[in-house]
Short mmCIF file of C-alpha atoms in Angstrom, two decimals:
data_model
loop_
_atom_site.label_atom_id
_atom_site.label_comp_id
_atom_site.label_asym_id
_atom_site.label_seq_id
_atom_site.Cartn_x
_atom_site.Cartn_y
_atom_site.Cartn_z
CA MET A 9 29.31 -5.78 6.93
CA LYS A 10 31.53 -5.42 9.95
CA TYR A 11 29.68 -4.43 13.10
CA LYS A 12 31.37 -1.64 15.10
CA PRO A 13 29.93 -1.66 18.64
CA ASP A 14 32.02 1.27 19.86
CA GLU A 15 30.06 3.56 17.55
CA THR A 16 26.55 2.97 18.93
CA LEU A 17 24.88 5.26 21.44
CA LEU A 18 23.33 2.40 23.40
CA LEU A 19 26.71 0.81 24.13
CA LYS A 20 28.35 4.17 24.86
CA HIS A 21 25.74 4.82 27.55
CA LEU A 22 25.23 1.33 28.99
CA GLY A 23 28.59 -0.31 28.38
CA ALA A 24 29.61 -2.97 25.91
CA SER A 25 28.73 -6.12 27.83
CA PRO A 26 28.43 -9.24 25.65
CA THR A 27 24.65 -9.37 26.17
CA LEU A 28 24.17 -5.76 25.10
CA ARG A 29 26.53 -6.18 22.15
CA ILE A 30 24.37 -9.04 20.85
CA ILE A 31 21.15 -7.08 21.34
CA ASP A 32 22.69 -3.97 19.82
CA PHE A 33 23.77 -5.97 16.77
CA PHE A 34 20.13 -6.93 16.16
CA LEU A 35 18.94 -3.37 16.80
CA ASP A 36 21.37 -2.06 14.20
CA ASN A 37 20.33 -4.75 11.70
CA PRO A 38 16.55 -4.98 12.13
CA LEU A 39 15.59 -6.16 8.66
CA SER A 40 17.53 -9.42 8.58
CA ASP A 41 17.77 -12.61 10.54
CA TYR A 42 21.10 -14.22 11.35
CA SER A 43 22.60 -17.57 12.25
CA LYS A 44 24.66 -17.83 15.40
CA ASN A 45 27.82 -18.16 13.30
CA GLU A 46 27.03 -14.94 11.44
CA ILE A 47 26.46 -13.09 14.70
CA VAL A 48 29.73 -14.35 16.21
CA ARG A 49 31.65 -13.40 13.06
CA ASN A 50 30.11 -9.91 12.87
CA LEU A 51 30.63 -9.20 16.55
CA GLY A 52 34.19 -10.47 16.58
CA MET A 53 33.31 -12.18 19.85
CA GLY A 54 34.75 -15.47 21.05
CA ARG A 55 32.44 -18.43 20.55
CA VAL A 56 32.58 -19.49 24.21
CA THR A 57 31.64 -15.98 25.35
CA PHE A 58 28.90 -15.72 22.74
CA PHE A 59 27.23 -19.01 23.66
CA LYS A 60 27.40 -18.26 27.39
CA TYR A 61 25.41 -15.06 26.93
CA TRP A 62 23.25 -16.34 24.08
CA ARG A 63 21.73 -18.96 26.38
CA GLU A 64 20.64 -16.17 28.73
CA LEU A 65 19.02 -14.25 25.88
CA GLU A 66 17.12 -17.39 24.88
CA LYS A 67 16.01 -18.02 28.48
CA TRP A 68 14.37 -14.61 28.83
CA GLY A 69 12.93 -14.69 25.32
CA ALA A 70 14.89 -11.84 23.75
CA VAL A 71 15.64 -13.80 20.58
CA ARG A 72 13.45 -16.08 18.53
CA ILE A 73 13.87 -18.50 15.66
CA THR A 74 12.67 -17.12 12.35
CA ARG A 75 13.47 -19.96 9.95
CA HIS A 76 15.81 -22.80 9.06
CA ILE A 77 18.09 -22.74 6.03
CA GLY A 78 19.65 -26.16 5.60
CA ARG A 79 21.35 -26.90 8.90
CA ALA A 80 21.46 -23.23 9.94
CA THR A 81 18.85 -21.82 12.30
CA MET A 82 18.16 -18.13 11.77
CA PHE A 83 17.31 -15.75 14.62
CA HIS A 84 15.78 -12.34 15.08
CA LEU A 85 15.31 -10.08 18.09
CA ASP A 86 11.86 -10.68 19.60
CA ARG A 87 10.38 -7.20 19.49
CA ASN A 88 7.34 -8.40 21.46
CA ASN A 89 9.48 -9.11 24.52
CA GLU A 90 8.90 -6.35 27.10
CA VAL A 91 12.60 -5.93 27.96
CA VAL A 92 13.49 -5.71 24.28
CA LYS A 93 10.73 -3.12 23.79
CA GLN A 94 12.22 -0.99 26.55
CA LEU A 95 15.74 -1.28 25.10
CA ILE A 96 14.38 -0.20 21.72
CA ARG A 97 12.71 2.80 23.35
CA LEU A 98 15.94 3.67 25.15
CA ASP A 99 17.94 3.36 21.94
CA PHE A 100 15.45 5.62 20.16
CA ALA A 101 15.54 8.18 23.01
CA LEU A 102 19.35 8.24 22.99
CA GLY A 103 19.34 8.80 19.23
CA LYS A 104 16.75 11.56 19.50
CA GLN A 105 18.70 13.28 22.28
CA ALA A 106 21.95 13.10 20.30
CA MET A 107 20.22 14.49 17.22
CA GLU A 108 18.67 17.38 19.17
CA LYS A 109 22.04 18.18 20.73
CA ALA A 110 23.73 18.17 17.30
CA ILE A 111 21.05 20.50 15.92
CA GLU A 112 21.44 22.85 18.87
CA GLU A 113 25.22 22.89 18.48
CA SER A 114 24.91 23.65 14.76
CA LYS A 115 22.62 26.60 15.55
CA VAL A 116 25.24 28.01 17.93
CA VAL A 117 27.92 27.72 15.23
CA VAL A 118 25.71 29.43 12.64
CA HIS A 119 24.86 32.28 15.01
CA ALA A 120 28.51 32.75 15.93
CA GLU A 121 29.52 32.94 12.25
CA ARG A 122 26.96 35.66 11.50
CA ARG A 123 28.40 38.09 14.06
#
């Protein structure tokens, strides 16, 4: 699975900062937990950049440890964190708006073809 941040609505609207790219990765992959190495590899982000911003996410409680597998520590987005909740709501609203716009545009095309 290669993560493609330029294709997500959240990053198109808010910009692809390293912090948002990490959060967006978790939002797009909500059913799994990941080690830091897996996140770095999937994001294609430099390790120094990743760890600089990862520390900030840990400080404000956006990510939490889910389990340990051998020496690897696995993480998940903390969906109880208020900031994370708001980002999830924003992501959902952006998706809903894009879907409604696509439906409206398809109606216009259908009506134009019938004439």
